[in-house]
Coordinates of C-alpha atoms and ligand atoms in Angstrom, one line a residue:
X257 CA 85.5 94.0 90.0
X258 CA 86.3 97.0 92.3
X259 CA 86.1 96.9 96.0
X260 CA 85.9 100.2 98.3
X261 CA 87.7 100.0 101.2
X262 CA 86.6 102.0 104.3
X263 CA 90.0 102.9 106.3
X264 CA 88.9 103.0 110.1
X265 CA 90.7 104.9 112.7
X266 CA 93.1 106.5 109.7
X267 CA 90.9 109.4 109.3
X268 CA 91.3 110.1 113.2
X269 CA 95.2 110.8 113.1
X270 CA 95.6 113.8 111.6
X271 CA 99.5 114.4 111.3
X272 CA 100.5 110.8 110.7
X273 CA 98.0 110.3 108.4
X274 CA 99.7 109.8 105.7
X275 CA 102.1 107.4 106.5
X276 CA 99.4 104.6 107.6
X277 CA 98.2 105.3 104.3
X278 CA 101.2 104.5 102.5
X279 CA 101.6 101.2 104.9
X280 CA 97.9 100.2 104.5
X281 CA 98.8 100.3 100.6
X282 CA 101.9 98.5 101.0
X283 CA 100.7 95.9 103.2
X284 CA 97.4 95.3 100.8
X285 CA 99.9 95.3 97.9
X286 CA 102.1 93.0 99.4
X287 CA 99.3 90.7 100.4
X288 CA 98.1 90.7 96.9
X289 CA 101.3 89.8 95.7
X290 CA 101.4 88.8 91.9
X291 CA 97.2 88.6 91.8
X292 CA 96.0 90.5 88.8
X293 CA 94.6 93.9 90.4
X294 CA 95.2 97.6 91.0
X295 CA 94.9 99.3 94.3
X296 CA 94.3 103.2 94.1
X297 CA 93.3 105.9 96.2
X298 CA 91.9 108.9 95.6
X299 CA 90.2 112.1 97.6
X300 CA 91.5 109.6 100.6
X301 CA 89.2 106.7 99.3
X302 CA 90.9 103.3 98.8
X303 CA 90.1 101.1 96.0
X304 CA 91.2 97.8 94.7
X305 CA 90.2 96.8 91.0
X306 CA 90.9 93.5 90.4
X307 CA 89.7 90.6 87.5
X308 CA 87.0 88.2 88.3
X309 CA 89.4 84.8 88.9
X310 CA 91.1 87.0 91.6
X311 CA 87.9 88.1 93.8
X312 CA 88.5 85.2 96.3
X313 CA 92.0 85.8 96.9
X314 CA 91.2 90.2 97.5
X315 CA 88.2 89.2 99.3
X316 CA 90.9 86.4 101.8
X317 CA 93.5 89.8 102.0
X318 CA 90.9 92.1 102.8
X319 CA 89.9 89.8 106.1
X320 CA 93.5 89.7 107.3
X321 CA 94.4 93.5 106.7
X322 CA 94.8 95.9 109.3
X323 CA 93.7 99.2 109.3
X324 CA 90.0 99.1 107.5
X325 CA 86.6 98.8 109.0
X326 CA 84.8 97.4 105.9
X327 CA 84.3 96.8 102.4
X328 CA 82.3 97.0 99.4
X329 CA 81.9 95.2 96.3
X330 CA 81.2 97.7 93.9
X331 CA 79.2 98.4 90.8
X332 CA 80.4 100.9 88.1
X333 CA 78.2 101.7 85.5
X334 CA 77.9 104.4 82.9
X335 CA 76.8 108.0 83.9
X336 CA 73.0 107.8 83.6
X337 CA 70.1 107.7 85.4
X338 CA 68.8 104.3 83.5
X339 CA 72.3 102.7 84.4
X340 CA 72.5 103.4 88.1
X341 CA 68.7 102.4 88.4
X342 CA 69.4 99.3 86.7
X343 CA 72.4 98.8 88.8
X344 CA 71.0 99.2 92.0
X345 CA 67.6 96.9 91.0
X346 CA 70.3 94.0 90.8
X347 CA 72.2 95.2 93.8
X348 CA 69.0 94.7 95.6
X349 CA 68.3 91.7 94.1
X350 CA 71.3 90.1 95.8
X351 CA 70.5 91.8 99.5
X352 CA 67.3 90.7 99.1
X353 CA 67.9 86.9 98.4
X354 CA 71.3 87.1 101.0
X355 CA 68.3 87.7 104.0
X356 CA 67.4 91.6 103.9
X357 CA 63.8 92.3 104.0
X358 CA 64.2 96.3 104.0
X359 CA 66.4 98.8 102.9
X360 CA 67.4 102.5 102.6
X361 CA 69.3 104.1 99.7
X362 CA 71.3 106.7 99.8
X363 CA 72.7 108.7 97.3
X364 CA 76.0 111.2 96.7
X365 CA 76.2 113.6 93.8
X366 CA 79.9 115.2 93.8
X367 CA 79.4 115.8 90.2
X368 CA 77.2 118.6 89.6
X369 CA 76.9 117.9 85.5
X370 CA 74.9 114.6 86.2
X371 CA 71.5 115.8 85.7
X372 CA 69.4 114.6 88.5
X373 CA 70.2 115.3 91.8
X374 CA 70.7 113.3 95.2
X375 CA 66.9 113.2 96.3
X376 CA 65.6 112.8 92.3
X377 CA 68.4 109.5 92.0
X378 CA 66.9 108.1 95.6
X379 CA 63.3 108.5 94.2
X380 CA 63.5 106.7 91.2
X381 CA 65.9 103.9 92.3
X382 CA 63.7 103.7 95.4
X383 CA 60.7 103.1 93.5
X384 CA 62.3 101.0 90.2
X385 CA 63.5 98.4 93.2
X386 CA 59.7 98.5 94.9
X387 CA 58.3 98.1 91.4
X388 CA 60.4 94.7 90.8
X389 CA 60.6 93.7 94.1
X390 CA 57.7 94.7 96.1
X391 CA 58.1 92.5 99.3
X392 CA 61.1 94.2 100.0
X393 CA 60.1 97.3 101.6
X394 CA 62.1 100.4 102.8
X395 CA 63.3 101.5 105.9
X396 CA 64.9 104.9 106.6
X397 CA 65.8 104.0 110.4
X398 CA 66.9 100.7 110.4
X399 CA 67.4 99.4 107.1
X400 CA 68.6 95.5 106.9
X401 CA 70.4 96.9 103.8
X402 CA 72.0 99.9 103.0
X403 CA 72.1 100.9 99.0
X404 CA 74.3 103.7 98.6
X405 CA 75.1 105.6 94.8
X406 CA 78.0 107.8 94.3
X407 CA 78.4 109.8 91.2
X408 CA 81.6 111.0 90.8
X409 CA 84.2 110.3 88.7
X410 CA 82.5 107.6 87.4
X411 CA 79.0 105.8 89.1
X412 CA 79.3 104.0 91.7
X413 CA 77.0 101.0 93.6
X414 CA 77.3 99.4 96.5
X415 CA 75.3 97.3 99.0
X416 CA 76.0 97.4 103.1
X417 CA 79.4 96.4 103.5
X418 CA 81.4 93.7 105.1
X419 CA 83.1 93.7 107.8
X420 CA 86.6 93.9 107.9
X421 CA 89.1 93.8 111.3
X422 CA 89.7 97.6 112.2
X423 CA 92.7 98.9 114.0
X424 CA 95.9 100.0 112.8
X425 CA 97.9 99.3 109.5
X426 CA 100.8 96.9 111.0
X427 CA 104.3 98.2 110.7
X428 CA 103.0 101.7 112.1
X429 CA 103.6 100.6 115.5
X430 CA 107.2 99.1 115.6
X431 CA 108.1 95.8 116.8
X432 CA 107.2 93.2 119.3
X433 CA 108.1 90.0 120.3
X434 CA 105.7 87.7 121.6
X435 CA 106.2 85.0 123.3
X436 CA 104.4 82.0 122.0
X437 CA 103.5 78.6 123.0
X438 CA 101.5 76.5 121.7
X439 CA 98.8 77.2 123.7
X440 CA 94.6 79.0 122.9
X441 CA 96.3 82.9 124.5
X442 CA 99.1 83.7 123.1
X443 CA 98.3 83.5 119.5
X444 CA 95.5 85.7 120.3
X445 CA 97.6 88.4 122.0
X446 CA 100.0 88.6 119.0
X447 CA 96.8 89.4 116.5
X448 CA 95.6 92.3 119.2
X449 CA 98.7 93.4 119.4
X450 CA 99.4 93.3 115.5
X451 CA 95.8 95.2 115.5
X452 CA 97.2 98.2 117.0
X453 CA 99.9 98.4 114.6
X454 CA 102.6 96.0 115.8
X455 CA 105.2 94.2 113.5
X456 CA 106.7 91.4 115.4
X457 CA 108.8 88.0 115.6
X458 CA 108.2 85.3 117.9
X459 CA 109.8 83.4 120.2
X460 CA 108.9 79.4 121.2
X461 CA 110.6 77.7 124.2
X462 CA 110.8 74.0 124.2
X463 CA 112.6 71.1 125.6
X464 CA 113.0 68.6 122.9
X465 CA 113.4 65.5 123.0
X466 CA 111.4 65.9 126.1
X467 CA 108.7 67.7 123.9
X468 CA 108.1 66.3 121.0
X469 CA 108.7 67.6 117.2
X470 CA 105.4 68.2 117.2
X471 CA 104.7 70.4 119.2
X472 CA 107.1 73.0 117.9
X473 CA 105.0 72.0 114.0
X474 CA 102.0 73.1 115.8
X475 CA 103.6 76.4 116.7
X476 CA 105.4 77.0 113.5
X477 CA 101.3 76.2 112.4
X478 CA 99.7 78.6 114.5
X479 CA 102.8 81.4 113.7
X480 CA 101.6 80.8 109.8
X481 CA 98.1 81.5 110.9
X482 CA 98.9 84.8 112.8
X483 CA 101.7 85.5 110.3
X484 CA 98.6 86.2 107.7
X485 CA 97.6 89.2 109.9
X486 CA 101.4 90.4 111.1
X487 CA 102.3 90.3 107.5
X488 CA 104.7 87.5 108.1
X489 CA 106.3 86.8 111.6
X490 CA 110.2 85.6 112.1
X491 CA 109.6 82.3 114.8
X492 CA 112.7 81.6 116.9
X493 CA 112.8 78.8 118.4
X494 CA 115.1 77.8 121.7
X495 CA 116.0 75.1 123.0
X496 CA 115.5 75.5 126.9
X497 CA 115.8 71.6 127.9
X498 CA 119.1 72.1 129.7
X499 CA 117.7 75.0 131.2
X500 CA 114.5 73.2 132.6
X501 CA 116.9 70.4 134.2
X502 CA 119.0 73.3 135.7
X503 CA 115.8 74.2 137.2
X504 CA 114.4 71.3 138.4
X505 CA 117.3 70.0 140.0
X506 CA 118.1 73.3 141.6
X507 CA 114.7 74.8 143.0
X508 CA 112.2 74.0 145.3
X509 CA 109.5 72.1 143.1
X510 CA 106.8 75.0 143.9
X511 CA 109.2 77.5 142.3
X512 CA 109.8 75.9 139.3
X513 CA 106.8 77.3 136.5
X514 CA 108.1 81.0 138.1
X515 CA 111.4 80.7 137.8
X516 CA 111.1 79.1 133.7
X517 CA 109.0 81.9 133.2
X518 CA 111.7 84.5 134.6
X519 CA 114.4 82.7 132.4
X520 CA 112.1 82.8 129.3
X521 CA 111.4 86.4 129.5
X522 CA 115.3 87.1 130.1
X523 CA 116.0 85.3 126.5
X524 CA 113.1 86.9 124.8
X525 CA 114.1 90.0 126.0
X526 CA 117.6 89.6 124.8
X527 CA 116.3 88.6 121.4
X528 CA 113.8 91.4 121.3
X529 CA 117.1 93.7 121.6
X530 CA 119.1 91.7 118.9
X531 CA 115.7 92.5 116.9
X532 CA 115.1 95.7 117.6
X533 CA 111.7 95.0 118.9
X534 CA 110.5 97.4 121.8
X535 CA 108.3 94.8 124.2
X536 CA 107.5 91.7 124.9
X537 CA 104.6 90.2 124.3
X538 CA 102.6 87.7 126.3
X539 CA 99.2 85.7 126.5
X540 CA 99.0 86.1 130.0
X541 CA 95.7 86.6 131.4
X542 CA 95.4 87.8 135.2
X543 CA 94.8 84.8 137.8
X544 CA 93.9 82.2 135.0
X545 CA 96.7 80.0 136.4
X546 CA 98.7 79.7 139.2
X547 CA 101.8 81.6 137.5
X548 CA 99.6 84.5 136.7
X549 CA 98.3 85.8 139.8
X550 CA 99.5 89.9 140.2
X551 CA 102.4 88.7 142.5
X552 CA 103.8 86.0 140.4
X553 CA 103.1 88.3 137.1
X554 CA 105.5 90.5 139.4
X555 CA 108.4 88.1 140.0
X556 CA 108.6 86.6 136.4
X557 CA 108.7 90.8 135.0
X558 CA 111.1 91.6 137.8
X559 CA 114.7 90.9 135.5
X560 CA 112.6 92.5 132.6
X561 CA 113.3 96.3 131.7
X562 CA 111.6 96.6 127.6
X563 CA 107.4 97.0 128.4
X564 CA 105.7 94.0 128.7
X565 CA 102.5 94.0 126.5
X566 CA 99.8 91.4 128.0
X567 CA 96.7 92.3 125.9
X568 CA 94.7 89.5 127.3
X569 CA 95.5 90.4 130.7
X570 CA 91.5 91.2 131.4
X571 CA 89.7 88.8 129.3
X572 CA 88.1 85.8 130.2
X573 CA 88.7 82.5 128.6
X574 CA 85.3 82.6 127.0
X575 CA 86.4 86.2 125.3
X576 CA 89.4 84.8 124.0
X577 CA 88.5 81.2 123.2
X578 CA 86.1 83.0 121.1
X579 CA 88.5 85.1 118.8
X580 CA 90.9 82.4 118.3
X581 CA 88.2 81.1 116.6
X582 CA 87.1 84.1 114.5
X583 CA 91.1 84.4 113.4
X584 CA 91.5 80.7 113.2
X585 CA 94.0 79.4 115.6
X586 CA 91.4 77.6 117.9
X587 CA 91.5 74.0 115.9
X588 CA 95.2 74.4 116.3
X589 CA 95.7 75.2 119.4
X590 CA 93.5 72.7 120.9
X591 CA 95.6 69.9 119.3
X592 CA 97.0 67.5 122.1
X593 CA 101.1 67.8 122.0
X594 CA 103.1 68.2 125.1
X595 CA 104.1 72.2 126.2
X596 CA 107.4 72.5 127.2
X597 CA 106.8 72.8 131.1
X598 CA 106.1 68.8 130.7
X599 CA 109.2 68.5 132.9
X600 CA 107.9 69.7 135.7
X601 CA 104.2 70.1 137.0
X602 CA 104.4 71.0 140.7
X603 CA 101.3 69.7 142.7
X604 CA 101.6 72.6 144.7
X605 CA 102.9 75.7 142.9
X606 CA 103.8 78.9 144.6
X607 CA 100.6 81.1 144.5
X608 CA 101.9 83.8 145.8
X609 CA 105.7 84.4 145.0
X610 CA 107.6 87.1 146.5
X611 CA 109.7 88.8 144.3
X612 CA 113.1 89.5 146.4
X613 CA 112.7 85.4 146.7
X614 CA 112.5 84.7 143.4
X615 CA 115.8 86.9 142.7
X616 CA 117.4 85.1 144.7
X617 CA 116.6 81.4 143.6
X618 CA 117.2 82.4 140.2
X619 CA 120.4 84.2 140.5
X620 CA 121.7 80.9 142.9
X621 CA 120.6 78.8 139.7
X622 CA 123.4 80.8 138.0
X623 CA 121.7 80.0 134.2
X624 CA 123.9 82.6 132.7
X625 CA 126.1 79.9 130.7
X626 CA 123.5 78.3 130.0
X627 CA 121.4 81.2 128.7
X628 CA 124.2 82.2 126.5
X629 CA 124.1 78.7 124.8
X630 CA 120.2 78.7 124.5
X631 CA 120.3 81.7 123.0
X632 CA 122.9 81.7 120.6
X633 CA 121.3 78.3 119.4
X634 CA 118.3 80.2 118.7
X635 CA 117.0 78.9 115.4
X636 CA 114.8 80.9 112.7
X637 CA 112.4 79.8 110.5
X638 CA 110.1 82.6 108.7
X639 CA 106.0 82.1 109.3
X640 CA 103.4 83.4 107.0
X641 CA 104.9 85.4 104.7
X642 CA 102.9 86.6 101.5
X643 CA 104.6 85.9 98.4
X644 CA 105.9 89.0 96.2
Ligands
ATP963 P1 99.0 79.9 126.2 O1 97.6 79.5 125.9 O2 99.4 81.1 125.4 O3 99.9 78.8 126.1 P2 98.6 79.6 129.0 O4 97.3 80.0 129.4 O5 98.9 78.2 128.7 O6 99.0 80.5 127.7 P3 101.1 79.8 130.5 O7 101.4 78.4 130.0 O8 101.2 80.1 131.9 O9 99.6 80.2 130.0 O10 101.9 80.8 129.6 C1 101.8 82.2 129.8 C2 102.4 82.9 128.6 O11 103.8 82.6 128.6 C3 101.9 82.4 127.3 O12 100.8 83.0 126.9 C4 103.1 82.7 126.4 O13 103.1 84.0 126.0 C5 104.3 82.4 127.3 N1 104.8 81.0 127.1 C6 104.5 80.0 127.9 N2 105.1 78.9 127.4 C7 105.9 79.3 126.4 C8 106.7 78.6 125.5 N3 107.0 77.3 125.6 N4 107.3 79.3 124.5 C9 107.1 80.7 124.4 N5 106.3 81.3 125.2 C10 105.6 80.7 126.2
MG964 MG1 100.5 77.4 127.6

């Protein structure tokens, strides 16, 4: 079988061009791994040839990869005029019984020698497909279906393509590292932010044996899940129970969710340096909670200096409850287990925290041994890796 990929924004970035090429390829051929197929491109077209047993598993990579906006199943077929119409009679054959009712064809003639040109190969396919099918009728505007037919190298056939994510190849963007819980947003942020390119690691915060082992599965879950799109993702996870107590013993109880957040950005930070990663990443969304209203997104960036990417920051719950489904982490996420912020749940959290406050609480909670410890505890474990 060969599939033609469409590569999406790729053709808009002139100089760097080639390089997302040469990732998109590497990250399809990674995600391939030891599948029997053959990626090629050619005249900046992308192909993938691959044996019949191994359709589902190119059809699987193509939904996770980066960097395309759709693909084709494609028919070959010798260099006549009886081939291609016969092709594209059973090419409409399977639009037709999938739900189209009309259809346009469209045809490309880069080699001059084939006899019949672009408008003579639209005719007769046009009318060979009427002839068998005549309840499916054509449409030049607005087509359900869209048969197009290349000659070039060899004939080519192909039906209106699937859909496939967009965005950037990942590993063209550097890296981030997102902080995620176990929660519906942040899985969601790291695949937005892995769609514009970005490699990263994770980090999760929890308070065992306050939190259960659990919880931290469902993470490591959810990080296999994203890890599918991000080409893998490094999860580190930190301890933060004694942390939390330092917290809760030393802070007014309204303070507490503002001044956890503070100290969890300050460790993901210094991790993001130990990993070379250039942000942070976040699931925040602006005023969905208590700790993200604009003033108390402002105290928990204040000890922050890498960019802090919060791609959800303007999306409603709806928007994003949605696309967790579409990449599959909804089911996950929704799974009962305790967050790590089960030590503490003011009744009346700080809605509007100053910033020159919070410095000041935090710094008197003097976390800096502590912080050390978490950190160097840190533990990895590797999350959705494709096998080479
Ligand atoms: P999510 O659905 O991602 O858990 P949320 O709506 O529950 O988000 P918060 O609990 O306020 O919101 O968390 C805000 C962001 O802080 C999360 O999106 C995530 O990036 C980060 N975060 C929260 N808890 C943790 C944790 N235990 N470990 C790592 N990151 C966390
Ligand atoms: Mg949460």
């Amino acid at each position: 079988m060969l599939y033609l990929l469409k590569p999406g924004e790729l053709s808009l970035k002139g100089e760097n061009r080639k390089d997302f090429e040469r990732v998109l390829k590497r990250n399809l051929k990674t995600m391939l791994g030891k599948t029997r197929s053959r990626i090629e491109m050619t005249h900046g077209r992308f192909y993938v040839e691959c044996a019949e047993d191994a359709e589902r598993t190119v059809e699987d990579a193509l939904g996770h990869l980066f960097g395309i906006t759709g693909w084709a199943k494609t028919r070959s077929c010798e260099k006549t005029l009886d081939a291609v119409i016969h092709e594209c009679v059973s090419e409409a054959r399977e639009l037709f019984s999938s739900g189209a009712k009309t259809f346009k064809i469209e045809a490309k003639r880069t080699d001059k020698s084939f006899p019949v040109d672009s408008y003579g190969i639209m005719n007769a396919a046009g009318e060979a497909i009427l002839t068998a099918m005549p309840e499916f009728t054509v449409d030049v505007h607005h087509p359900d279906a869209l048969i197009t037919v290349e000659i070039r190298e060899s004939a080519l056939i192909y039906g209106t393509s699937a859909k496939a994510l967009g965005g950037l190849p990942v590993g063209t963007a550097g890296r981030g590292m997102l902080l995620l819980s176990g929660g519906i947003d942040s899985p969601v942020a790291g695949f937005m932010m892995a769609g514009r390119g970005m490699r990263m690691d994770a980090v999760y915060f929890h308070a065992y044996p306050y939190t259960p082992e659990e919880s931290r599965q469902k993470v490591i879950k959810l990080a296999g899940i994203i890890g599918a799109y991000t080409m893998g993702i490094r999860v580190w996870t930190v301890n933060f129970t004694k942390i939390e107590m330092r917290i809760k013993e030393g802070a007014p109880s309204e303070w507490t969710t503002i001044l956890l957040r503070i100290a969890m950005m300050e460790c993901a930070e210094g991790l993001a340096r130990y990993r070379g990663a250039k942000c942070l990443i976040t699931g925040e969304s602006l005023s969905q909670v208590a700790s993200q209203t604009i003033e108390n997104i402002a105290c928990t960036s204040s000890r922050v200096t890498l960019p802090i990417l919060r791609p959800l920051i303007g999306m409603d719950k709806e928007r994003i409850i949605r696309l967790a489904e579409r990449i599959g982490t909804y089911e996950t996420s929704i799974l009962p287990y305790q967050d790590c912020c089960v030590l503490f749940s003011p009744d009346h959290p700080m809605l509007r925290g100053k910033v020159t406050d919070a410095e000041s609480l935090y710094r008197g909670l003097e976390l800096e041994v502590l912080m050390h410890e978490a950190f160097t505890g840190a533990v990895m474990e590797k999350c959705g890796f494709y096998e080479e």
